[in-house]
Coordinates of C-alpha atoms in Angstrom, one line a residue:
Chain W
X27 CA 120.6 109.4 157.4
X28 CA 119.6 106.2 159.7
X29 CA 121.7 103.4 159.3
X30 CA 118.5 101.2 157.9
X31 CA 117.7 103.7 155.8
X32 CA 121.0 103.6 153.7
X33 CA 120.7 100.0 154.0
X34 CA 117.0 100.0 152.5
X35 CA 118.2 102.1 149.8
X36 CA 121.4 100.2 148.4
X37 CA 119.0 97.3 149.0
X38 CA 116.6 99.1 146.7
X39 CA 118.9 99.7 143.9
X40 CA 119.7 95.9 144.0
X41 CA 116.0 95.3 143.5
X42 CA 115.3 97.4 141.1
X43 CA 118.4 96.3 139.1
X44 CA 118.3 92.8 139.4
X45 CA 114.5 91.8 139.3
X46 CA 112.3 94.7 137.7
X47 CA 114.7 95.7 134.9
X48 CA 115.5 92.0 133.7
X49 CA 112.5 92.0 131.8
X50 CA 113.5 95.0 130.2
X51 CA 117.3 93.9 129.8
X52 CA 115.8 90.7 128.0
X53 CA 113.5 92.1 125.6
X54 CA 116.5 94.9 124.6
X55 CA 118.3 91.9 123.6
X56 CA 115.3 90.6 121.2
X57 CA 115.5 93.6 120.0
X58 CA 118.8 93.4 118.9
X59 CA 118.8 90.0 118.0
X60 CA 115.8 90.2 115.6
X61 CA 116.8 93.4 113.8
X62 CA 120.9 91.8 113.5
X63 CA 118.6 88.6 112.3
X64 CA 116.7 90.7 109.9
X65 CA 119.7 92.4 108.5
X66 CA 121.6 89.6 107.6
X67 CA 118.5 87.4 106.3
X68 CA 116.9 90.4 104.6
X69 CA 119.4 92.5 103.0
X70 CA 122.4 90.9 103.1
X71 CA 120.5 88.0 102.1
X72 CA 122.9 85.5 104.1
X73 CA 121.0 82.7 105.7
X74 CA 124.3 81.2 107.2
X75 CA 124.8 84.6 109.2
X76 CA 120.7 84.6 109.9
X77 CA 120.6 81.2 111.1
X78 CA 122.8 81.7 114.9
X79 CA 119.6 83.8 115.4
X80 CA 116.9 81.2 114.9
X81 CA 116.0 78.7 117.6
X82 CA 115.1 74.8 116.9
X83 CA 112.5 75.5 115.1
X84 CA 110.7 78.7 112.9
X85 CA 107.2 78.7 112.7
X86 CA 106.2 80.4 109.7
X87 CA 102.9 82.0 109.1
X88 CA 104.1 84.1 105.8
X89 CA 101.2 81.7 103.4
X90 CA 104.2 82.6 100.7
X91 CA 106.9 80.8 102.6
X92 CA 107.2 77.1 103.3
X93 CA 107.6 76.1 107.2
X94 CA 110.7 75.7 108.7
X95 CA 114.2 76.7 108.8
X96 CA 114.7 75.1 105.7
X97 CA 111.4 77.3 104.5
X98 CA 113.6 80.4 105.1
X99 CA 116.2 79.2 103.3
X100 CA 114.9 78.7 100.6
X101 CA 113.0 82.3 100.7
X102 CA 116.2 83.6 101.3
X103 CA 117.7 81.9 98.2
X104 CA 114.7 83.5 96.2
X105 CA 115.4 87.0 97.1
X106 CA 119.2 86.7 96.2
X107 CA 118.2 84.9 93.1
X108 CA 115.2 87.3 91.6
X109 CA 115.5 90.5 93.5
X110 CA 119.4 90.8 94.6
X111 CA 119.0 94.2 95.3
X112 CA 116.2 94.2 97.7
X113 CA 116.5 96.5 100.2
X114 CA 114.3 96.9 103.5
X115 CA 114.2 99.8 106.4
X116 CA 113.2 98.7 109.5
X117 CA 111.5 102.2 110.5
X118 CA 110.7 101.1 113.8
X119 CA 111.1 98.1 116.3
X120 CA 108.9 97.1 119.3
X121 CA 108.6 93.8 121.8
X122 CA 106.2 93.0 124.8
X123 CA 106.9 89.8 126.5
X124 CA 108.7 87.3 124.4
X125 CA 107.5 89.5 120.9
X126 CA 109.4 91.7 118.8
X127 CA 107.6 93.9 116.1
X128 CA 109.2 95.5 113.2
X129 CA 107.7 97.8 110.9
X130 CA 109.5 98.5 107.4
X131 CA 109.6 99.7 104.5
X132 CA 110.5 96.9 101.6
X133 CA 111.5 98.0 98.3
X134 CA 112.7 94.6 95.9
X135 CA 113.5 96.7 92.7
X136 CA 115.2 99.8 93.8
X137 CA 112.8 102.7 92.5
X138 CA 110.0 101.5 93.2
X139 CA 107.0 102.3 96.2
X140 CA 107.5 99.4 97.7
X141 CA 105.7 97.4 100.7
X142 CA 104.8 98.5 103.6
X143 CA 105.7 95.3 106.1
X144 CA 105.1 94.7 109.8
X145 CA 106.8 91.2 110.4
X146 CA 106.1 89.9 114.5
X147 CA 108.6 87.2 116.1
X148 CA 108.4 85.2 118.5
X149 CA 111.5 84.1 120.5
X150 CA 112.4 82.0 123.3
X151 CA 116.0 81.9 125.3
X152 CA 116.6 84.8 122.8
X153 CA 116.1 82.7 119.3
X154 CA 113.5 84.0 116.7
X155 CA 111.1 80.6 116.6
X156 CA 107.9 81.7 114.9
X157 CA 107.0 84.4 112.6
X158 CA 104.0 86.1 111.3
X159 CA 103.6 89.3 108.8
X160 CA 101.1 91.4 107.0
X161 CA 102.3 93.1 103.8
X162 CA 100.6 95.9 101.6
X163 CA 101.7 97.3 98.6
X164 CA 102.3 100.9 98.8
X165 CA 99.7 102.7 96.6
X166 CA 100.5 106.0 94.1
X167 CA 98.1 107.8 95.6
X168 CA 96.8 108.5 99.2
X169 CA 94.0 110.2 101.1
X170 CA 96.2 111.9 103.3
X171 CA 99.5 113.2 103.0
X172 CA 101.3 111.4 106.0
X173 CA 103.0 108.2 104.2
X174 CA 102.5 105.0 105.4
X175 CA 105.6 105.5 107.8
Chain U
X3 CA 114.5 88.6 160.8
X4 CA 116.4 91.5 161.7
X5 CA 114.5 95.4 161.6
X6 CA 116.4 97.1 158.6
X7 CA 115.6 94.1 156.4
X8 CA 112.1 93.7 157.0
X9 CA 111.8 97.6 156.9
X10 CA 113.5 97.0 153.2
X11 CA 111.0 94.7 152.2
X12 CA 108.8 96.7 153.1
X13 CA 110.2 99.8 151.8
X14 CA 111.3 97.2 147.9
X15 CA 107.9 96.9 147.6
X16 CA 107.1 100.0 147.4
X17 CA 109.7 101.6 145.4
X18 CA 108.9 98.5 143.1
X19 CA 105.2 98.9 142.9
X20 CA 105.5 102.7 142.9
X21 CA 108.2 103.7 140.5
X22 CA 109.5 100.7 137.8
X23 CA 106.3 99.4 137.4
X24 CA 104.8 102.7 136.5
X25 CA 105.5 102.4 132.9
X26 CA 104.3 98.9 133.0
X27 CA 100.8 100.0 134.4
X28 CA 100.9 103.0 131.0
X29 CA 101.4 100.1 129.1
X30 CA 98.7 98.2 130.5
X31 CA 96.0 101.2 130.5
X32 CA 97.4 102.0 126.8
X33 CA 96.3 98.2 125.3
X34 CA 93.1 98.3 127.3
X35 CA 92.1 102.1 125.8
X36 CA 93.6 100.6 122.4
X37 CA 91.0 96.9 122.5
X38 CA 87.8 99.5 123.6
X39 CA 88.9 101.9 121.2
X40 CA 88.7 99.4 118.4
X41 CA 85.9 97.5 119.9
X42 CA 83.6 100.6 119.7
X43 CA 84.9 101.9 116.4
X44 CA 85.7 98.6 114.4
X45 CA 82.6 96.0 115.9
X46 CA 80.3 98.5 117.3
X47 CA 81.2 101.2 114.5
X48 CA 80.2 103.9 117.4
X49 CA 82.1 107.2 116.5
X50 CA 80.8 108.6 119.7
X51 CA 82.0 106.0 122.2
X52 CA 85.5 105.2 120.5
X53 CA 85.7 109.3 120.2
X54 CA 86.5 109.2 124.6
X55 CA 89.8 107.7 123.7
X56 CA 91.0 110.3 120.7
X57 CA 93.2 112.6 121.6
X58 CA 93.3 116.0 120.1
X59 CA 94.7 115.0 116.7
X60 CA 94.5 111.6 114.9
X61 CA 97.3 111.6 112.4
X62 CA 96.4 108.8 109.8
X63 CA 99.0 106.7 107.6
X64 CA 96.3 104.6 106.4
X65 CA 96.5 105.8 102.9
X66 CA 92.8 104.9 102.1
X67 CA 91.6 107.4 105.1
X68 CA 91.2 110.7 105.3
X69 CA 93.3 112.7 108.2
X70 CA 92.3 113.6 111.6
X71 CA 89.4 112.3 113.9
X72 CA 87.0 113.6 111.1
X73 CA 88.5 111.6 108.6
X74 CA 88.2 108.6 111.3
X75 CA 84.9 109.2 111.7
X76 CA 83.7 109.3 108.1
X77 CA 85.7 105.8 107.9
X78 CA 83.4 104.1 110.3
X79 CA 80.3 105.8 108.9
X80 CA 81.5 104.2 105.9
X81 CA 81.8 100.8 107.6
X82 CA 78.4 100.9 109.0
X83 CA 76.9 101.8 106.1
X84 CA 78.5 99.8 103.3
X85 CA 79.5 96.8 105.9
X86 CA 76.9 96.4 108.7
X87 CA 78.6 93.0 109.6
X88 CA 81.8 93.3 109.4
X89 CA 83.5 92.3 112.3
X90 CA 87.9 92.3 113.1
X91 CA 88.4 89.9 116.1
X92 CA 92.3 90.9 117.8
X93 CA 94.3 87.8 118.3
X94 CA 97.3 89.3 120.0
X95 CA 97.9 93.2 121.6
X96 CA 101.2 94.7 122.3
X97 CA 102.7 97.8 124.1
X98 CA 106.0 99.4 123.9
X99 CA 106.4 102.8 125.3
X100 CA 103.9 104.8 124.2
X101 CA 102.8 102.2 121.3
X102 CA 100.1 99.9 121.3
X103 CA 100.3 96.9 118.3
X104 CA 97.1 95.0 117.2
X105 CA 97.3 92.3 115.2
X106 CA 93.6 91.4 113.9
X107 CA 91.7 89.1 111.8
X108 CA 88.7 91.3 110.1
X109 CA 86.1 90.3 108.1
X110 CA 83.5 92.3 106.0
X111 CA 81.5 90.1 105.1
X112 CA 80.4 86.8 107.5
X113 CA 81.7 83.9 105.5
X114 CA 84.7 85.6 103.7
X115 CA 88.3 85.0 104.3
X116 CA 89.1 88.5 105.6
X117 CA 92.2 90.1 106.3
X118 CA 95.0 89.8 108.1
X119 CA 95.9 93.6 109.9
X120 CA 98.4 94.9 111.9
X121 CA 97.3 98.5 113.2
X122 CA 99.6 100.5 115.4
X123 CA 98.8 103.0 117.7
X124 CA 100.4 106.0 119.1
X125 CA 99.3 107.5 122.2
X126 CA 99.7 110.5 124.4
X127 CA 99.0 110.5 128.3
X128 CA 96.5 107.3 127.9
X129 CA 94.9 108.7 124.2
X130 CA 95.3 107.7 121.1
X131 CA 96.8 110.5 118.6
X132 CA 98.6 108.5 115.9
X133 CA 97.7 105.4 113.6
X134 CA 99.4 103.4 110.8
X135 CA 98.2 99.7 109.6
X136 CA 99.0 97.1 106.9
X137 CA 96.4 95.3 105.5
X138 CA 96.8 92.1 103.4
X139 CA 93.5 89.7 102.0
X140 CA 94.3 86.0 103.8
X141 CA 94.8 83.7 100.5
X142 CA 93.0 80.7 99.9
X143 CA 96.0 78.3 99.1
X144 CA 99.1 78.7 101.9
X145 CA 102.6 77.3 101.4
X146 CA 102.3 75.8 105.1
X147 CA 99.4 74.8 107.6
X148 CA 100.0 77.5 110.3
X149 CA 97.5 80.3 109.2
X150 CA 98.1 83.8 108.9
X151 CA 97.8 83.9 113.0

């Protein structure tokens, strides 16, 4: 092999490494951080454990939930309070750019259908900031028999 | 500058271009198949021209729709027939691997609130083959000022 050549290609490896796969790198770690974040908030129902997650500030579009860090809070003190055995699966996890997108399966009283969910966060330096969901009820019957998973 | 390292520029910028951001381009051609996909189903309710991007199944989770690409199609015959103007405007689209995320405002009928949607996509070598949504009616009375999007 030319000299250049093995040059160009531990060069290349460099590259690749360094530049094109940081994107990646970063959104594996929103990722992780949202679906830790989601744990602790959702079914462990901690908010003290939730909150190294959360930047300086949490946008909430939820119309059920008040704005704020605070906002979340206090959701999270309603779950523990009224449904302390509400349980979600996150059945799968996306993220594009500075997005992560969970889609789950929320069940508040055990036996139950429960909701179908997909939450979307929005984080910057790694911190959830803003948050937006849809939520459907998961009806008896179906016109097909795929689930809504 | 010295040969070798303007030969590895050269040769970076290739390797980059040509092999990490491959899956970045499948990405890209996935969320532009997915937005005229749903622009010729959903606005222009145009079985035909939204058929160009099925692939050879279309395995529903919507519960209210019947499986397959026929199902699909009944759907939208259902749209244009009972809901001439309804009309879903996308506010945000996503990609991971080989999923595409919409998140959409739709509205049945002009003048209504609508509903907030999130539909994913799955697809297979650039076509779409797989789709789950959650649908949830936008409230009138919201426990902040952000909107559902």
């Amino acid at each position: 092999m030319h000299r250049s050549a093995i040059i160009c290609s531990v060069a290349a490896f460099f590259v690749l490494n360094g530049t094109a796969f940081a994107e990646g790198d970063q959104q594996a770690a929103n990722k992780k951080n949202v679906v830790a974040f989601y744990e602790a908030a959702i079914n462990h129902k901690d908010f003290a454990a939730a909150s190294q997650y959360l930047g300086p500030r949490y946008t909430q579009h939820n119309p059920n939930a008040a704005d704020g860090p605070d906002g979340f809070k206090r959701f999270i003190e309603f779950l523990r309070e009224k449904f302390p055995n509400a349980h979600s699966e996150i059945k799968k996890v996306f993220a594009d750019g500075d997005y992560v997108i969970l889609h789950v399966h929320a069940v508040r009283e055990p036996g139950t259908r429960g909701n179908a969910i997909v939450d979307i966060f929005k984080l910057e330096n790694g911190k959830i900031v803003e948050h937006w969901d849809v939520i459907q009820p998961i009806p008896e019957q179906a016109a097909n028999g795929n689930g809504m998973f």
